[in-house]
PDB file of C-alpha atoms and ligand atoms in Angstrom:
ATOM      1  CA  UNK P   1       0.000   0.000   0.000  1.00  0.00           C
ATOM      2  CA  UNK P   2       1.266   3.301  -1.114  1.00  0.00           C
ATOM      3  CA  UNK P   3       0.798   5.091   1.893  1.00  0.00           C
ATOM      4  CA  UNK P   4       0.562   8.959   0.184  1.00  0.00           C
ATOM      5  CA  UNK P   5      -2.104   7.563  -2.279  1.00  0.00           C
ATOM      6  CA  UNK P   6      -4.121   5.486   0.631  1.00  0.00           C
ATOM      7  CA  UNK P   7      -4.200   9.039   2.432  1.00  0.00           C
ATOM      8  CA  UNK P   8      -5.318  10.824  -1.125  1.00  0.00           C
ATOM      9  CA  UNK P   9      -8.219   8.606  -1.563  1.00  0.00           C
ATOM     10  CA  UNK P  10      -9.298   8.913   2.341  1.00  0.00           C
ATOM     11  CA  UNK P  11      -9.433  13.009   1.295  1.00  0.00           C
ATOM     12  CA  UNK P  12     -12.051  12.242  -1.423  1.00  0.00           C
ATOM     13  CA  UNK P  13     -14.389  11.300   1.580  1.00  0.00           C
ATOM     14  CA  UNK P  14     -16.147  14.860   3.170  1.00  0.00           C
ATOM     15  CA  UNK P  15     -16.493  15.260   6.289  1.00  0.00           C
ATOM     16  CA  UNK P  16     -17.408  17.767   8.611  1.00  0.00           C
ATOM     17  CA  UNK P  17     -14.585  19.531  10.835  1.00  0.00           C
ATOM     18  CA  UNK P  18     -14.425  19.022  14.883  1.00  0.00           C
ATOM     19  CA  UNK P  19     -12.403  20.562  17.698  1.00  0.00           C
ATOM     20  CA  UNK P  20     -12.060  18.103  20.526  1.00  0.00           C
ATOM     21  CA  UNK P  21     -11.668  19.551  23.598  1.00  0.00           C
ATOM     22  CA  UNK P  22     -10.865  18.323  27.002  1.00  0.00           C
ATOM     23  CA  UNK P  23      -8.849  19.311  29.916  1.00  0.00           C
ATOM     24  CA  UNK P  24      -6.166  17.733  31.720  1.00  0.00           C
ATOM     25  CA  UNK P  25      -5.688  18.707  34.731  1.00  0.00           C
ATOM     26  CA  UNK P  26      -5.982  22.320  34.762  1.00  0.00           C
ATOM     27  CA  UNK P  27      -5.013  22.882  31.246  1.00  0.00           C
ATOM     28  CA  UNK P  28      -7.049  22.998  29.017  1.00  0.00           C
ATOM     29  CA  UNK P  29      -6.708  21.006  25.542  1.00  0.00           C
ATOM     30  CA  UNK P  30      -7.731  20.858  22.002  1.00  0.00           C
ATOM     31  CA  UNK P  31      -7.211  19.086  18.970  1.00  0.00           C
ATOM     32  CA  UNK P  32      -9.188  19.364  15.479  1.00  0.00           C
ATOM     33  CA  UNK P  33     -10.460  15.943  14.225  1.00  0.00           C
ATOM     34  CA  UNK P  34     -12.254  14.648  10.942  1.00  0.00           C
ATOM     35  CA  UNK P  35     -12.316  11.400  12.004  1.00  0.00           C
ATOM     36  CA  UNK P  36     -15.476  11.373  13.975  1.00  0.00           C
ATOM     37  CA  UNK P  37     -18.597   9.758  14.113  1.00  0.00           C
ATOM     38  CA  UNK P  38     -22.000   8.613  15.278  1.00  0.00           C
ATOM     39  CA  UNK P  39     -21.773   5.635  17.010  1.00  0.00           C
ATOM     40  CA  UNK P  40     -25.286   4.293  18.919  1.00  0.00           C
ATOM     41  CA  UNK P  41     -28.520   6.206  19.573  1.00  0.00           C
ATOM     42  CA  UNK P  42     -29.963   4.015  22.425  1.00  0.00           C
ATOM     43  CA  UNK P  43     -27.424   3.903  24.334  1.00  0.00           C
ATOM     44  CA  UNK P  44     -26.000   7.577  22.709  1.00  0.00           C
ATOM     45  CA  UNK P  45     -22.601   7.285  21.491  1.00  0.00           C
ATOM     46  CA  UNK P  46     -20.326   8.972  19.441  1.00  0.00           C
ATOM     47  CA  UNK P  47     -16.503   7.690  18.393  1.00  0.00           C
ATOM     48  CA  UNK P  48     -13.274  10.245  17.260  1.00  0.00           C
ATOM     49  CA  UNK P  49      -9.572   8.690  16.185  1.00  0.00           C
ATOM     50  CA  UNK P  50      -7.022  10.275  17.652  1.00  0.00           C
ATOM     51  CA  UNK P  51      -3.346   9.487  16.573  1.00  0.00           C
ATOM     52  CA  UNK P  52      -1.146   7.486  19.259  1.00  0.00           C
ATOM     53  CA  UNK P  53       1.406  10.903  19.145  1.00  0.00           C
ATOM     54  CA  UNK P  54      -0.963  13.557  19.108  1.00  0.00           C
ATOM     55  CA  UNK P  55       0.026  15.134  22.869  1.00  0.00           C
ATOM     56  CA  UNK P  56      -3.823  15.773  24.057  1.00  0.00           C
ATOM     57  CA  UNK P  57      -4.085  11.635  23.694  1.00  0.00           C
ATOM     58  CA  UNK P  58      -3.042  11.612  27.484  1.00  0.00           C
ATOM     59  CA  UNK P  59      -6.451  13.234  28.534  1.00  0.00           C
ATOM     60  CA  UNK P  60      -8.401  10.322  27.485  1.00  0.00           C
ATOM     61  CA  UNK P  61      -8.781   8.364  30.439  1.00  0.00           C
ATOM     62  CA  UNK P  62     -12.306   6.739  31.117  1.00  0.00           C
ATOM     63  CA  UNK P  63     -15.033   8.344  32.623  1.00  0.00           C
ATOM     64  CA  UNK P  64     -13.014  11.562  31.231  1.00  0.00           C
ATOM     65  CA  UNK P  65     -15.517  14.738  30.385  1.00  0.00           C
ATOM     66  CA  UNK P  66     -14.605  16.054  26.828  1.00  0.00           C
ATOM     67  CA  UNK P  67     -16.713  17.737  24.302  1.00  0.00           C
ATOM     68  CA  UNK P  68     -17.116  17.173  19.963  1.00  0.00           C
ATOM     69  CA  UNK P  69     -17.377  21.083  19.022  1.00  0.00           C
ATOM     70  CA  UNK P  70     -19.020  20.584  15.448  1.00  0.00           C
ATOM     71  CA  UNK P  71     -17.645  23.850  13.366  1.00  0.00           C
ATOM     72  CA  UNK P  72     -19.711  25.973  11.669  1.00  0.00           C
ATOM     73  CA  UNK P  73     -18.246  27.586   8.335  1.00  0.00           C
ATOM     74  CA  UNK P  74     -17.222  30.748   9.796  1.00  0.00           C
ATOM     75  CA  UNK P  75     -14.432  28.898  12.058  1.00  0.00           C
ATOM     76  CA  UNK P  76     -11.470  28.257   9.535  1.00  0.00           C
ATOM     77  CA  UNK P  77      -9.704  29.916  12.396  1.00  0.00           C
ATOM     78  CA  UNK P  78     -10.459  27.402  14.964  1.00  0.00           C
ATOM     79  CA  UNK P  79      -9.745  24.425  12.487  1.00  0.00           C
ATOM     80  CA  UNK P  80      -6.196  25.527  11.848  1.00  0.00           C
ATOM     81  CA  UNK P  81      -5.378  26.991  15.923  1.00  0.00           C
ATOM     82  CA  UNK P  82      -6.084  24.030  17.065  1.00  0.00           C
ATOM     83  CA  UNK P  83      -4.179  21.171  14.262  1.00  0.00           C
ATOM     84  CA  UNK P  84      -1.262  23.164  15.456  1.00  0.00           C
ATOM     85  CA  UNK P  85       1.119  21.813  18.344  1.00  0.00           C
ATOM     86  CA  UNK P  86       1.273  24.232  20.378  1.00  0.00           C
ATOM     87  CA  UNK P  87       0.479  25.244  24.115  1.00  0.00           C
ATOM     88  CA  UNK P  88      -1.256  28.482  23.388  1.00  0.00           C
ATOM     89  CA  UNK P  89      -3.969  26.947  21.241  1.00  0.00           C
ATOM     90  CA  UNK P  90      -6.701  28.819  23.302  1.00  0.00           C
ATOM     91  CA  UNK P  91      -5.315  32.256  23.672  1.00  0.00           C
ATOM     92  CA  UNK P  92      -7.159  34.666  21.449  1.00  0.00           C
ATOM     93  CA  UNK P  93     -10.205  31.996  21.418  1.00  0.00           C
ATOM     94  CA  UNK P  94     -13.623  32.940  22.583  1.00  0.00           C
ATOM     95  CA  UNK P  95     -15.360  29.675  24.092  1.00  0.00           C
ATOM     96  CA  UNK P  96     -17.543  29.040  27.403  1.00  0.00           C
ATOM     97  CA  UNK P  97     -17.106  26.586  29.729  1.00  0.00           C
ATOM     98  CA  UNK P  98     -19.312  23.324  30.568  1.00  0.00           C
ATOM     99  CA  UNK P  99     -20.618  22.329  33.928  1.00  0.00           C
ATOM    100  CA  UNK P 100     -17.420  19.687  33.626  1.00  0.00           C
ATOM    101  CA  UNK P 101     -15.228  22.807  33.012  1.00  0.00           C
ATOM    102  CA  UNK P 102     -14.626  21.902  29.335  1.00  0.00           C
ATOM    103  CA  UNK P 103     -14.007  24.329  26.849  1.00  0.00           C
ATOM    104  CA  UNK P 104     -17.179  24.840  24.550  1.00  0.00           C
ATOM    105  CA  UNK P 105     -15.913  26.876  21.456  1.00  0.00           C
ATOM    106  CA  UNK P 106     -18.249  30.059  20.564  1.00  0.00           C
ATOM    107  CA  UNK P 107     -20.334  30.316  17.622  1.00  0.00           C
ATOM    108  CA  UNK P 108     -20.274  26.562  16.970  1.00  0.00           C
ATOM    109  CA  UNK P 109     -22.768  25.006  14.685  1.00  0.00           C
ATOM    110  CA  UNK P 110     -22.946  22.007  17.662  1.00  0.00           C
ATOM    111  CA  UNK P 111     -21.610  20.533  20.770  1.00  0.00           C
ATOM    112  CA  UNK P 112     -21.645  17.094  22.011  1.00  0.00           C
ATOM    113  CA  UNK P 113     -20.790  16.681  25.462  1.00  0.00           C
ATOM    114  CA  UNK P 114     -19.900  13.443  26.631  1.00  0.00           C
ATOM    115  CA  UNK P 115     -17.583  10.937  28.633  1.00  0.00           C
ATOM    116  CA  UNK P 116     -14.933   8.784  27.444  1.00  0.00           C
ATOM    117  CA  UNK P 117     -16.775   4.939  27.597  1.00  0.00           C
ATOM    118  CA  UNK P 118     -13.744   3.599  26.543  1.00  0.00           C
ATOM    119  CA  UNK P 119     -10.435   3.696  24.306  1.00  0.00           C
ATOM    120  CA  UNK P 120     -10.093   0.893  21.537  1.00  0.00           C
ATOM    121  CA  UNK P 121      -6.765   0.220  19.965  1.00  0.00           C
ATOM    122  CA  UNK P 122      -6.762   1.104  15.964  1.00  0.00           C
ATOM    123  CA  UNK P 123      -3.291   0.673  13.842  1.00  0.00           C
ATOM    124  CA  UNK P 124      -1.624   4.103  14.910  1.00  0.00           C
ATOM    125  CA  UNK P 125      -4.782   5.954  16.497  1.00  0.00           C
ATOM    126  CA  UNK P 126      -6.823   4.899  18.917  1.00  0.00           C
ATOM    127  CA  UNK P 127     -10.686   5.144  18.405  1.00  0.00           C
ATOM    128  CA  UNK P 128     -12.860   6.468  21.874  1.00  0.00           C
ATOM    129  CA  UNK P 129     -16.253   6.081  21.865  1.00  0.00           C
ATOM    130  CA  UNK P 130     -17.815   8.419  24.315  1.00  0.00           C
ATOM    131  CA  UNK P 131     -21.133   8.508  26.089  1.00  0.00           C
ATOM    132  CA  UNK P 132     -23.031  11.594  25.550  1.00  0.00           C
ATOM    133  CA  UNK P 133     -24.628  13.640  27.830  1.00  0.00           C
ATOM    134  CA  UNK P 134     -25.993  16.783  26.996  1.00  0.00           C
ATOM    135  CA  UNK P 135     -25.918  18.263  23.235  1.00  0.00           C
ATOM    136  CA  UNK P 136     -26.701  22.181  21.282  1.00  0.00           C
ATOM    137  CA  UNK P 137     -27.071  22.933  18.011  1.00  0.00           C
ATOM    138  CA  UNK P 138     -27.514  26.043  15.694  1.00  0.00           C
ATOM    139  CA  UNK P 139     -30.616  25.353  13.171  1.00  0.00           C
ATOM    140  CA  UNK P 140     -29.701  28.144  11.093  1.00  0.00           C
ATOM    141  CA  UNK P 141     -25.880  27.677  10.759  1.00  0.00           C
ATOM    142  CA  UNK P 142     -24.199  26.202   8.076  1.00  0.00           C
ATOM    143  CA  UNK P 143     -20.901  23.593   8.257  1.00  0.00           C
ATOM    144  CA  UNK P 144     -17.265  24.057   7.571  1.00  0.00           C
ATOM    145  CA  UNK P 145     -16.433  20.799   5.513  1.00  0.00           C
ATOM    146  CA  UNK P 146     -13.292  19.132   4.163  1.00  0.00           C
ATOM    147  CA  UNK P 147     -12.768  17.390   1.220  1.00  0.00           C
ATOM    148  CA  UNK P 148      -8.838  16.362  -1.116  1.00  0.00           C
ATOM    149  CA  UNK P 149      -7.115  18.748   2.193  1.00  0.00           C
ATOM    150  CA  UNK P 150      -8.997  21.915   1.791  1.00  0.00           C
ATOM    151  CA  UNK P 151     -11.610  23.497   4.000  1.00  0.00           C
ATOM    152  CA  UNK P 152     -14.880  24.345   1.753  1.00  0.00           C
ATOM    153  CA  UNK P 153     -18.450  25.844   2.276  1.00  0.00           C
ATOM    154  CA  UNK P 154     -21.838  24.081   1.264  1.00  0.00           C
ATOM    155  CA  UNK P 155     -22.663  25.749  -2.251  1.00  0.00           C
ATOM    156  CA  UNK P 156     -25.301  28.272  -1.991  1.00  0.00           C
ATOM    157  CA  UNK P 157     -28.746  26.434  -3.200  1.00  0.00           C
ATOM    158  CA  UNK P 158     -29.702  28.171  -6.625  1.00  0.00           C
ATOM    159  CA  UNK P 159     -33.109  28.672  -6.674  1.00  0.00           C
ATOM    160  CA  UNK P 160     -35.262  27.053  -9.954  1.00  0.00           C
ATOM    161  CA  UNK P 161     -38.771  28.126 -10.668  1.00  0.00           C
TER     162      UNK P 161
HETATM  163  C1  FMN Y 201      -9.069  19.026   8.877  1.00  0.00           C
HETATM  164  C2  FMN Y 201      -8.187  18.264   9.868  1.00  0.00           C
HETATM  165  C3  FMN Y 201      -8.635  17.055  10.384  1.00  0.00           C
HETATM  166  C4  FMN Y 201      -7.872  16.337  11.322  1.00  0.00           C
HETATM  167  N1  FMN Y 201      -8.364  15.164  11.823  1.00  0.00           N
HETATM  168  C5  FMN Y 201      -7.675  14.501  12.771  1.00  0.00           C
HETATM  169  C6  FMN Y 201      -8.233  13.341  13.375  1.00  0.00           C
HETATM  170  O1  FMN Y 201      -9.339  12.924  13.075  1.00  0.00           O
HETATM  171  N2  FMN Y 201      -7.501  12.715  14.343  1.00  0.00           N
HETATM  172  C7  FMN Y 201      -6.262  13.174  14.732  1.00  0.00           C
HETATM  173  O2  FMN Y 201      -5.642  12.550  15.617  1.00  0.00           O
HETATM  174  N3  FMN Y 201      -5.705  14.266  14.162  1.00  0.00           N
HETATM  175  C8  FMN Y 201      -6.391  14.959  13.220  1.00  0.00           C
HETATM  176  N4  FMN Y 201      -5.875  16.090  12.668  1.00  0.00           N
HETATM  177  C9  FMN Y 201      -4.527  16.519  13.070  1.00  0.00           C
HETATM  178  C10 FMN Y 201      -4.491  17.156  14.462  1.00  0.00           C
HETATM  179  O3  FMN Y 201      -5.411  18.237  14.578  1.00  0.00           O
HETATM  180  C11 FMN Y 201      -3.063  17.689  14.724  1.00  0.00           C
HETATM  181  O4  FMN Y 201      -2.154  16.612  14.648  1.00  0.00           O
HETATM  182  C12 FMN Y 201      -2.882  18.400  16.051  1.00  0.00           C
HETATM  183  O5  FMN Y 201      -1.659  19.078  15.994  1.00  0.00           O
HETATM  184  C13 FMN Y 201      -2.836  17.499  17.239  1.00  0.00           C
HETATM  185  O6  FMN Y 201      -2.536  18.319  18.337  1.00  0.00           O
HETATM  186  P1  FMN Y 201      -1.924  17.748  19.686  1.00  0.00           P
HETATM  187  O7  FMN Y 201      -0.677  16.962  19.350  1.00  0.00           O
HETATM  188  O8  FMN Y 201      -1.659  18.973  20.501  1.00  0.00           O
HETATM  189  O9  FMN Y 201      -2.968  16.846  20.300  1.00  0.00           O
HETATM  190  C14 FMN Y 201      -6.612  16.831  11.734  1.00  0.00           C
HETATM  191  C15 FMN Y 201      -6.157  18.062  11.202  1.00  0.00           C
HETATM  192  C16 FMN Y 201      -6.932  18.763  10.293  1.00  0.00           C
HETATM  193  C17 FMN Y 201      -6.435  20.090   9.752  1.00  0.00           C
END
């Protein structure tokens, strides 16, 4: 398996863009993530892959509050702050905070709250499923996406009489 072309043809699948945050401790962490998805609806779950060297991996403990901060399409800004690896990801951010103390990002198009369940081993990531407990969304807002390793828009619906 070539691995450049194996990641090429993963990019031709869209997805919507996350920011995972948690905290550990008292700091507080973040990571963007395209690898997420729904998992269960009776129980709810939800699953994100996180690589095995990505440095906010250590937060993942079970039982561990986090939150899936869905991006709307205004926050390029937050999907590039926080793929960086760096320890002043939040500064300049505006976000509140959960009753868990997590980090909710502002303007958001949705939040998941939820609990790690557990952490599965997968290749070089590992895959946590977490239980959710409390979720928002925006009905009016409108998704940042990513498709072939660029950020894009939904195209604006072109009315036909
Ligand atoms: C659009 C996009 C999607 C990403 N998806 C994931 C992902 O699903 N899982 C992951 O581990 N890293 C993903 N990354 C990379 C992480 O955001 C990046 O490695 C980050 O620096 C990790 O930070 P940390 O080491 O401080 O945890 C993605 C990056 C971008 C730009």
């Amino acid at each position: 398996m070539d691995f450049k072309e194996f990641r090429n043809t993963l990019g031709h699948f869209a997805t919507g863009v996350t920011v995972i945050t948690t905290k550990n401790n008292n700091k507080l962490i973040g990571l963007t993530a395209n690898a997420f998805s729904s998992l269960s609806l009776d129980p709810p779950l939800i699953l994100v892959c996180i690589d095995k060297k990505s440095s906010s991996m250590e937060a993942f403990e079970e039982d561990h509050p986090f939150v899936v901060n869905i991006l709307n399409k205004k926050q390029d800004r937050d999907c590039w702050r926080f793929a960086k690896k760096t320890d002043d990801k939040f500064d300049g951010c505006s976000y509140s905070l959960s009753e868990d103390g997590i980090p909710v990002l502002e303007n958001n198009l949705a939040s998941i709250q939820c609990e790690v369940e557990a952490v599965h081993e997968g290749g070089d990531h590992y895959i946590i499923t977490g239980r959710v407990n409390h979720v928002e969304y925006d009905e009016k807002g409108e998704p940042l996406l990513f498709f072939r390793g660029k950020l894009r828009e939904l195209p604006e619906k072109t009315e036909t009489m």
